[in-house]
Short mmCIF file of C-alpha atoms and ligand atoms in Angstrom, two decimals:
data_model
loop_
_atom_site.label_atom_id
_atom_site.label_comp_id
_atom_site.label_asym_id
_atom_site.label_seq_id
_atom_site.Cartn_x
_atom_site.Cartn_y
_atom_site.Cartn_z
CA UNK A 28 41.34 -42.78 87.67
CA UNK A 29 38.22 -41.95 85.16
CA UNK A 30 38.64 -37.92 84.74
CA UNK A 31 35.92 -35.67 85.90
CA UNK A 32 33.85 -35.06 83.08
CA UNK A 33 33.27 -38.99 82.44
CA UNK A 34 30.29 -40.30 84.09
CA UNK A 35 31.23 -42.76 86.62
CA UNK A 36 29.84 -46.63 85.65
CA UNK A 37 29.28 -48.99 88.65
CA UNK A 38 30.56 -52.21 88.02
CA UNK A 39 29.81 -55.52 88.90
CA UNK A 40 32.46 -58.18 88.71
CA UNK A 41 32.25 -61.67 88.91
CA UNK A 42 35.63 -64.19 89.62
CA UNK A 43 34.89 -68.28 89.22
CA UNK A 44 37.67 -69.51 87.94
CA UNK A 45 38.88 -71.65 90.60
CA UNK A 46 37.44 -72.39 93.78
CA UNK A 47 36.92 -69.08 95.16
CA UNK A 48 32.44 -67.96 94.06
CA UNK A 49 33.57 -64.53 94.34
CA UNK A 50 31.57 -61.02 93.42
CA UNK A 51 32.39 -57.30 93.81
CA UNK A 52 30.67 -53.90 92.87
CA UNK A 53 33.38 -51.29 92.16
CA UNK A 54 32.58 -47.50 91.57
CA UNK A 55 35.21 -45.85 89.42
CA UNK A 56 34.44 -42.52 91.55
CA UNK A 57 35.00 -44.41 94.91
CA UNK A 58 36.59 -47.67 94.63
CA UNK A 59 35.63 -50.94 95.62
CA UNK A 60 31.69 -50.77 97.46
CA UNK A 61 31.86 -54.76 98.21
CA UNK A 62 34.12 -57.73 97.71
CA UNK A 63 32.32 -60.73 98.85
CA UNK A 64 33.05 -64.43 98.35
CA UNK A 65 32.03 -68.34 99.00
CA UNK A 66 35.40 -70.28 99.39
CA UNK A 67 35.20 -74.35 99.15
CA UNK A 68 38.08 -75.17 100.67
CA UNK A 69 36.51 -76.85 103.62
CA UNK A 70 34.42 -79.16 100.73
CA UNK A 71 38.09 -79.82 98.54
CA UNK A 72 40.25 -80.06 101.75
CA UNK A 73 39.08 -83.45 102.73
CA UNK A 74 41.03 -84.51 98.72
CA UNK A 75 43.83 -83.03 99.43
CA UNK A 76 43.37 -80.14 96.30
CA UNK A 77 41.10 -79.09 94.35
CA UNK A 78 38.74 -81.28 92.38
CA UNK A 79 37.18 -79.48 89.20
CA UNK A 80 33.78 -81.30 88.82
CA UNK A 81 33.01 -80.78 92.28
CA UNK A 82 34.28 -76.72 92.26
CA UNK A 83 32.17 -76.17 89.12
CA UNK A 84 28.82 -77.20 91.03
CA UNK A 85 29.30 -75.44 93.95
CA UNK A 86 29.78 -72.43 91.79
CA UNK A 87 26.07 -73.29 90.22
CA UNK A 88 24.93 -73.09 93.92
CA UNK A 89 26.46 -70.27 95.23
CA UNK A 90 26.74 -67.35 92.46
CA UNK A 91 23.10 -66.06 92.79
CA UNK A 92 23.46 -65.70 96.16
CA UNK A 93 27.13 -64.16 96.26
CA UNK A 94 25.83 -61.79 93.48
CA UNK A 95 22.79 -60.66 95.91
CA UNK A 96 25.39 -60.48 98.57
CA UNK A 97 27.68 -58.27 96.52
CA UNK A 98 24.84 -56.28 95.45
CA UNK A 99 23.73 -55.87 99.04
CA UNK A 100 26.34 -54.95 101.06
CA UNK A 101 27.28 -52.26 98.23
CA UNK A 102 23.79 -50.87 98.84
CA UNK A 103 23.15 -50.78 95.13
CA UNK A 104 20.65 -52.56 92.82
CA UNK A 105 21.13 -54.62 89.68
CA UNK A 106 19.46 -51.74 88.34
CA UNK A 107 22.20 -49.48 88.50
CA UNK A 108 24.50 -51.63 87.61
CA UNK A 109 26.06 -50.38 84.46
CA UNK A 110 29.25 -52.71 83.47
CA UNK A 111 28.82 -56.49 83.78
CA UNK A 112 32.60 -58.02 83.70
CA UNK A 113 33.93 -61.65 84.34
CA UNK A 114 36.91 -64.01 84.44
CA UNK A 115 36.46 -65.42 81.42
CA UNK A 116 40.39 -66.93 81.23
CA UNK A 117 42.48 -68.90 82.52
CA UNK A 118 41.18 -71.49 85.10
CA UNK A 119 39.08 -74.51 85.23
CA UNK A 120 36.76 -74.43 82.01
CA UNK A 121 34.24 -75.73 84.33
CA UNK A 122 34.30 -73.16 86.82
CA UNK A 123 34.92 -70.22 84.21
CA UNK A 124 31.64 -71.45 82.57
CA UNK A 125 29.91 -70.91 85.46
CA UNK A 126 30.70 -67.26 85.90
CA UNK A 127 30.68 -66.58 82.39
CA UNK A 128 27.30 -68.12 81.56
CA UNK A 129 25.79 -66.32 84.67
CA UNK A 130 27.37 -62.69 83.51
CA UNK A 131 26.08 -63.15 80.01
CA UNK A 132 22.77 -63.64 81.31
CA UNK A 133 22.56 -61.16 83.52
CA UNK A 134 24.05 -58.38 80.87
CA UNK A 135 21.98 -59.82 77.98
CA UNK A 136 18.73 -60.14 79.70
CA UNK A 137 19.15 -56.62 81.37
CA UNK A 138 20.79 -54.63 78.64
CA UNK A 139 24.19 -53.82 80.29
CA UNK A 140 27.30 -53.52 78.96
CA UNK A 141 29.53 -56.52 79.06
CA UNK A 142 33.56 -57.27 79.06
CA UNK A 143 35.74 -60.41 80.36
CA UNK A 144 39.02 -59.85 82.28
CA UNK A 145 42.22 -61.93 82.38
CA UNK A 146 42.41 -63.61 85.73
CA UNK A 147 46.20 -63.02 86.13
CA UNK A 148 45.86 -59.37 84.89
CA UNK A 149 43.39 -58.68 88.30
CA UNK A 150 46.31 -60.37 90.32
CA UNK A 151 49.15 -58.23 88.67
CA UNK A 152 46.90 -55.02 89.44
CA UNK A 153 45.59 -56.04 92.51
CA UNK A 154 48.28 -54.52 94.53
CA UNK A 155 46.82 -50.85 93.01
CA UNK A 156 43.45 -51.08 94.49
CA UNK A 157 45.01 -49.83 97.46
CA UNK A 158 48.50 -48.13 96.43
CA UNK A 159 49.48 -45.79 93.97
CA UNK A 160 51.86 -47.40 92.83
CA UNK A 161 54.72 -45.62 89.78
CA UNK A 162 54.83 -47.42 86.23
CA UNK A 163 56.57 -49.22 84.82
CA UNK A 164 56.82 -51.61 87.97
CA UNK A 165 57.92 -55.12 88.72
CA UNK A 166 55.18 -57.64 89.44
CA UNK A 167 55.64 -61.07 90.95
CA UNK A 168 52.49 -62.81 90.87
CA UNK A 169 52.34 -66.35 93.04
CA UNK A 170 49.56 -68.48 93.07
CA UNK A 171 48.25 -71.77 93.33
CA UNK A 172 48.03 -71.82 89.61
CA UNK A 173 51.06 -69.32 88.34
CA UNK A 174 54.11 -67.84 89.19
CA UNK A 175 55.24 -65.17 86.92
CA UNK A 176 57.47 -62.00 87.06
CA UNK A 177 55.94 -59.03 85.25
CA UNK A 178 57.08 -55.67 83.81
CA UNK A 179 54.31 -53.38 84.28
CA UNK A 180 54.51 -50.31 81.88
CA UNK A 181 50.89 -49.26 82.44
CA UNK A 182 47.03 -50.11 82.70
CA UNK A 183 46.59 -53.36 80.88
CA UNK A 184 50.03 -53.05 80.01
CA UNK A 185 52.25 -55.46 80.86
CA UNK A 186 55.40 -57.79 79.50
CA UNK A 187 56.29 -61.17 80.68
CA UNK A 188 59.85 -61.54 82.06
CA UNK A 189 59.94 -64.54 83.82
CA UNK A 190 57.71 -67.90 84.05
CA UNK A 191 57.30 -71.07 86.44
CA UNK A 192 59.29 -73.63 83.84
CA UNK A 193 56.77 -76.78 85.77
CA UNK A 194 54.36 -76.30 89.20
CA UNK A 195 53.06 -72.66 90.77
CA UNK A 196 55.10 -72.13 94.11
CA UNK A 197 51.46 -72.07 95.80
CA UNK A 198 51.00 -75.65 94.05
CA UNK A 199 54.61 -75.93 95.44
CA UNK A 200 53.06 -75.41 99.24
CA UNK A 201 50.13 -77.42 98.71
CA UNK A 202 52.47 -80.93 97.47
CA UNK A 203 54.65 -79.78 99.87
CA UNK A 204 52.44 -80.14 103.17
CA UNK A 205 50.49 -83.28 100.89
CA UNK A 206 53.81 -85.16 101.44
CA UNK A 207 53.80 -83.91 105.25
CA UNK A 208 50.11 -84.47 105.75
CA UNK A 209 49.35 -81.78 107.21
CA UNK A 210 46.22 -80.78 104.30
CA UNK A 211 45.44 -78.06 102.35
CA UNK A 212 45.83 -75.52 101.50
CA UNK A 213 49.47 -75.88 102.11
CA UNK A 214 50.35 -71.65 102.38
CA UNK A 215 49.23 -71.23 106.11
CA UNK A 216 50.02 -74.22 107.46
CA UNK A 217 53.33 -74.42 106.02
CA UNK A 218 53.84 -71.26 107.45
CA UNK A 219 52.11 -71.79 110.76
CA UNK A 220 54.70 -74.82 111.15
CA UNK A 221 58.03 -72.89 110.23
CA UNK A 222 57.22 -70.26 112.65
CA UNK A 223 57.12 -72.37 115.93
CA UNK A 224 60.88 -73.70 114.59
CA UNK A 225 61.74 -69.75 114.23
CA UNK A 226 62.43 -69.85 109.94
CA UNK A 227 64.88 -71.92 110.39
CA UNK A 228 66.74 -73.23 107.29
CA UNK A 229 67.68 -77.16 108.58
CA UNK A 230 68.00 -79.32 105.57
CA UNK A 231 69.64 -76.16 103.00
CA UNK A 232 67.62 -77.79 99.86
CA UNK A 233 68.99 -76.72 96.71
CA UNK A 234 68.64 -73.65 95.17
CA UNK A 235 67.52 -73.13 91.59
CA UNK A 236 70.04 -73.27 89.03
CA UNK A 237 68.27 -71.59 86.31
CA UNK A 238 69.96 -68.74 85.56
CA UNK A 239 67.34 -66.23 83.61
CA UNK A 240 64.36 -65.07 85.15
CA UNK A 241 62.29 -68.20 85.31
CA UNK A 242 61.49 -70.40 87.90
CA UNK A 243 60.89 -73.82 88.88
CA UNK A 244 59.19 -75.23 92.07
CA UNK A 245 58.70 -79.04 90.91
CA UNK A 246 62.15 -79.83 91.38
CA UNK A 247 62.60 -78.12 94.83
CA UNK A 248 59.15 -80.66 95.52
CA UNK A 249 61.44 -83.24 94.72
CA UNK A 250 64.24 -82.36 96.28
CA UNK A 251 62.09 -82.44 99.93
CA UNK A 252 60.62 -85.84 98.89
CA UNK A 253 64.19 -87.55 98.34
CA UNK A 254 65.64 -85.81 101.39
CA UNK A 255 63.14 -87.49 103.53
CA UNK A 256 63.41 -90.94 101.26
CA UNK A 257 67.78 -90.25 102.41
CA UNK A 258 66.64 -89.72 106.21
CA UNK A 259 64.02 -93.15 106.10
CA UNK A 260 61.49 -90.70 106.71
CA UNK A 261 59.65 -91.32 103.63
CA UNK A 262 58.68 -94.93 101.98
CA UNK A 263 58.61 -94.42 98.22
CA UNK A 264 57.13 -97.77 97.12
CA UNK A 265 53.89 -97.69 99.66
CA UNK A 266 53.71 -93.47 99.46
CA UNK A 267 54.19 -93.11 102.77
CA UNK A 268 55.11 -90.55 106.15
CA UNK A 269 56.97 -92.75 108.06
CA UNK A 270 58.37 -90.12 110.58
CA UNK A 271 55.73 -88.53 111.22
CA UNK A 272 56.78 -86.83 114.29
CA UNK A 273 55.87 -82.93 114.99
CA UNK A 274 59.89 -82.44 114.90
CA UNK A 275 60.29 -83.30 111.28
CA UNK A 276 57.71 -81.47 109.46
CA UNK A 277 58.20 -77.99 111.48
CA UNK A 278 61.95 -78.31 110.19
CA UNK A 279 60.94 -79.22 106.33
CA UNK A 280 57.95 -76.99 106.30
CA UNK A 281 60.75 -73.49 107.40
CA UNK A 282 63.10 -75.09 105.41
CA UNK A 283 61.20 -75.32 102.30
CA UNK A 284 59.83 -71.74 102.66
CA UNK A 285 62.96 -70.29 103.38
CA UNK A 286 63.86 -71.71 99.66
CA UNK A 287 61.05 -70.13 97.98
CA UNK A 288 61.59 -66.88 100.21
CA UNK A 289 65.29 -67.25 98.96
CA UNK A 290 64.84 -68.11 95.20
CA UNK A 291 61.85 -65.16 95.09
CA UNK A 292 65.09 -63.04 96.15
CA UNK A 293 67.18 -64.34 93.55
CA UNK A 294 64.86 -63.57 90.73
CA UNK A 295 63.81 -60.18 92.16
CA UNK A 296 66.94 -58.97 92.22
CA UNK A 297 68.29 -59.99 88.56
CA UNK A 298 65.09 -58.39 86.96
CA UNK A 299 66.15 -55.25 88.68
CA UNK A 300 69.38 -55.34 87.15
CA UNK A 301 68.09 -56.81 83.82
CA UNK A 302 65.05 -53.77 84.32
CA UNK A 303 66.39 -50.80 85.81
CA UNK A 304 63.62 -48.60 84.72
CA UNK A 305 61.62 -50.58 87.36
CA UNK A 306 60.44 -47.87 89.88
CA UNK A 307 58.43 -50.06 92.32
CA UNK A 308 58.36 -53.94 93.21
CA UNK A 309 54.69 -55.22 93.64
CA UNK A 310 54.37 -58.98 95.35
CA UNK A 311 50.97 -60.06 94.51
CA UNK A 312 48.53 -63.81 94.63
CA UNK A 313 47.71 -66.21 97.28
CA UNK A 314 51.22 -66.53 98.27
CA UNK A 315 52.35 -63.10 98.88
CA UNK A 316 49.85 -63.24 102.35
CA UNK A 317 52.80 -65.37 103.45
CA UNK A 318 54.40 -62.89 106.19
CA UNK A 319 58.04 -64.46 105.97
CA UNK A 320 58.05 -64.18 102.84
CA UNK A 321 56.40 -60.47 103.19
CA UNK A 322 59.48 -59.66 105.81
CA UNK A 323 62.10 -61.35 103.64
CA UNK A 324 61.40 -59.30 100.50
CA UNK A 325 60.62 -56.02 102.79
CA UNK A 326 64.21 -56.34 103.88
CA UNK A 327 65.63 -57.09 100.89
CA UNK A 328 63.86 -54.10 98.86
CA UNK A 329 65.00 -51.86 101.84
CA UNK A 330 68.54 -52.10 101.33
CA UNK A 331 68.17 -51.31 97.41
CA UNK A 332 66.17 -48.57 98.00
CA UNK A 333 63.21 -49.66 96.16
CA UNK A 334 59.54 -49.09 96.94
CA UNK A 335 58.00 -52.39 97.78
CA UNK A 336 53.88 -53.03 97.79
CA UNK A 337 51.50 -55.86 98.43
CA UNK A 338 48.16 -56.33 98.18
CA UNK A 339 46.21 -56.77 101.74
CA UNK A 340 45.35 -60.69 101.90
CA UNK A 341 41.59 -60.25 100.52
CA UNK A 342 42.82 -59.39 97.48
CA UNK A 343 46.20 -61.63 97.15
CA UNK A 344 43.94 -64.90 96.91
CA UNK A 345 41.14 -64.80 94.59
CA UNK A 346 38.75 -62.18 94.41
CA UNK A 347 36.64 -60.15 92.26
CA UNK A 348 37.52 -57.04 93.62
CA UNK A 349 40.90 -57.47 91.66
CA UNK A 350 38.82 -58.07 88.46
CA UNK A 351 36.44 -55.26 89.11
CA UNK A 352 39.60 -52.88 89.26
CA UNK A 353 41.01 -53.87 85.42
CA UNK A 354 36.99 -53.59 84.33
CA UNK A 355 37.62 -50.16 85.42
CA UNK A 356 40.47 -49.18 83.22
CA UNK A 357 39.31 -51.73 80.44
CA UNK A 358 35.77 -49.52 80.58
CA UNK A 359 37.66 -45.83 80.30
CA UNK A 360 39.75 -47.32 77.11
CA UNK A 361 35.86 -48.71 75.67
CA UNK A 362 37.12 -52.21 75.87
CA UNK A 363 33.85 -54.18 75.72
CA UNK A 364 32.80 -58.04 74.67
CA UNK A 365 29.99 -59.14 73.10
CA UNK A 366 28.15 -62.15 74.44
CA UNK A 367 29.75 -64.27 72.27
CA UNK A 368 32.84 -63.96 74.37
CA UNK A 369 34.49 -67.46 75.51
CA UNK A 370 36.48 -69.13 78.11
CA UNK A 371 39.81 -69.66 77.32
O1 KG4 B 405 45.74 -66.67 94.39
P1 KG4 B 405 45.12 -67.92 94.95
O2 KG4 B 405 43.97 -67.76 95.91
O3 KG4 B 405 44.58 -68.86 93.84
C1 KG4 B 405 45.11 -69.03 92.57
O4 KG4 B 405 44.93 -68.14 91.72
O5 KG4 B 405 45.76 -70.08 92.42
O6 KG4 B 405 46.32 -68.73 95.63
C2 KG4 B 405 46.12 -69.92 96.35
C3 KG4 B 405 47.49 -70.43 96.73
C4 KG4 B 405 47.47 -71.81 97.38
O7 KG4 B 405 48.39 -72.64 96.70
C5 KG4 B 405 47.89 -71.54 98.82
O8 KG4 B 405 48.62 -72.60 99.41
C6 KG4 B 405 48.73 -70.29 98.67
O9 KG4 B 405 48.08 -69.53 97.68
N1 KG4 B 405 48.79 -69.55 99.93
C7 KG4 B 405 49.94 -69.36 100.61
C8 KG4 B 405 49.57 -68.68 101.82
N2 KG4 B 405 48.22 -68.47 101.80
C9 KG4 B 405 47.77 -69.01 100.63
N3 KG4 B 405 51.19 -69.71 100.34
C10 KG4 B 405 52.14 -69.40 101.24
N4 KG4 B 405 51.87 -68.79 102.41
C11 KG4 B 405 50.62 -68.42 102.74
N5 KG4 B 405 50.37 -67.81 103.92
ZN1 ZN B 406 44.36 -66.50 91.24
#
């Protein structure tokens, strides 16, 4: 990506701004050295999502070592390090303080250039770590915190076509298997679930009437919730399962994701006929390592002959390898921070 005749910068990237203590060191000659990470899902799982105080101080325990570790398994020292980038926006202010605070010491004290990178700009890229993928390209980016459809005209470059009106769909999975209780994060086991009843659509829950390119997942939440309240499964006054049998939740859970597979379709398909110039589809965040989902839009891009790409699953949930990749491009264009940079 950097030509020839520009020296090559190593890079070391750090991502905190959920619950993922993540690090990478990227070389713009030869890609990403290490991606390492801490996840605390097994310390939020036990409330059901993730609770901010608690993410923020397991960040303060775990970034020095999952710096080291990046450092380590890259085989390079902080020494060499030339570019010092971090999420600095959006997530939880307490968790992006973390990161950012740690980045600006490190750069400051050692005298290394400095930049912060847009969270949902390493998701809507992360599918080119690995791919070459041909601008301008459609993006769909689903997470646990957005869902957004992307035109992507170049590095850095990139328009907005399409928004979650209320919840992420990955929120979506997570309330989803809440109501269900079968924990978090919803994704997997939703998925686990639909597969033994073969992605079966039972219960037909409504699809979205919006007719532009935005979504909405809160309503489709609501819709499962009141289809089980119809069925007795589900007491509304006292919050509660009351069929909780193994039956039940396999046929919700495939028939839930087959309407998010379904309304994914929807939307994919009217932004390529509202963006023809759209030469590649890229399905990117936590929820594109859902391999229905994967097959549904595989088939669907196959029979209108359009190039389809997704990251591999370390770098559809969060990573920093993602955010190491746009420090690249951000670094080539000279587009550093001070260290008065701040969270947004
Ligand atoms: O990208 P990510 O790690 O974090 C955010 O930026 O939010 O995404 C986490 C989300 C969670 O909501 C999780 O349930 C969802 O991604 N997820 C999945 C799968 N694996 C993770 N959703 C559907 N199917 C999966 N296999
Ligand atoms: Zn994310």
């Amino acid at each position: 990506m950097i030509s020839s005749t520009t020296p090559s910068p190593l890079i070391l990237a750090i991502e905190t701004s959920c619950d993922e203590t993540a690090a990478a060191v990227y070389s713009t000659e030869k890609g990403v050295l290490s991606s390492v990470l801490f996840s605390q899902i097994e310390m939020h799982k036990q409330f059901g999502g993730v609770v901010p105080e608690l993410a923020s101080r397991a960040h303060i325990e775990k970034i020095d070592f999952i710096v080291k570790e990046a450092l380590t398994t890259a085989n390079v020292s902080l020494n060499e390090i030339d570019i010092v980038a971090v999420t600095n926006k959006p997530g939880l202010p307490g968790s992006l303080l973390i990161g950012t605070c740690f980045a600006k010491a490190l750069a400051g004290s050692l005298n290394k250039k400095f930049m912060g990178v847009n969270h949902l700009e390493g998701h809507a890229f992360s599918a080119c770590i690995e791919n070459s993928i041909p601008f301008p390209f459609l993006c769909l980016t689903a997470s646990g915190g957005h869902t957004s459809l992307y035109i992507v005209h170049d590095f850095g470059n990139y328009t907005t076509i399409g928004n979650t009106l209320d919840d992420a769909a990955g929120e979506a999975f997570d309330k989803v298997a809440k109501l269900l209780e079968l924990g978090y994060p919803g994704g997997p086991i939703i998925e686990k679930r639909a597969a033994l009843v073969n992605f079966e659509d039972f219960f037909n829950y409504p699809r979205s009437k919006i007719k532009d390119l935005n979504m909405s997942f809160s309503g489709l939440k609501t819709a499962v919730l009141y289809d089980l309240v119809k069925r007795g499964a589900y007491d509304l006054q006292t919050k509660t399962l009351l069929d909780t049998s193994d039956e039940l939740k396999n046929k919700v859970a495939s028939s839930f994701l087959v309407c998010v597979a379904n309304i994914f379709v929807q939307k994919i398909k009217q932004a390529l006929i509202d963006y023809p110039e759209a030469k590649a589809f890229a399905f990117v965040g936590g929820v594109a390592c859902n391999k229905y989902i994967r097959g549904v839009l595989s088939d669907f891009c196959k029979k209108n002959s359009i190039n389809l790409f997704f990251p591999s699953p370390k770098y559809c949930t969060d990573n920093a390898g993602m955010i190491a990749f746009v420090a690249a491009y951000k670094a080539e264009r000279g587009q550093f921070d001070d260290l008065s940079l701040d969270i947004l």
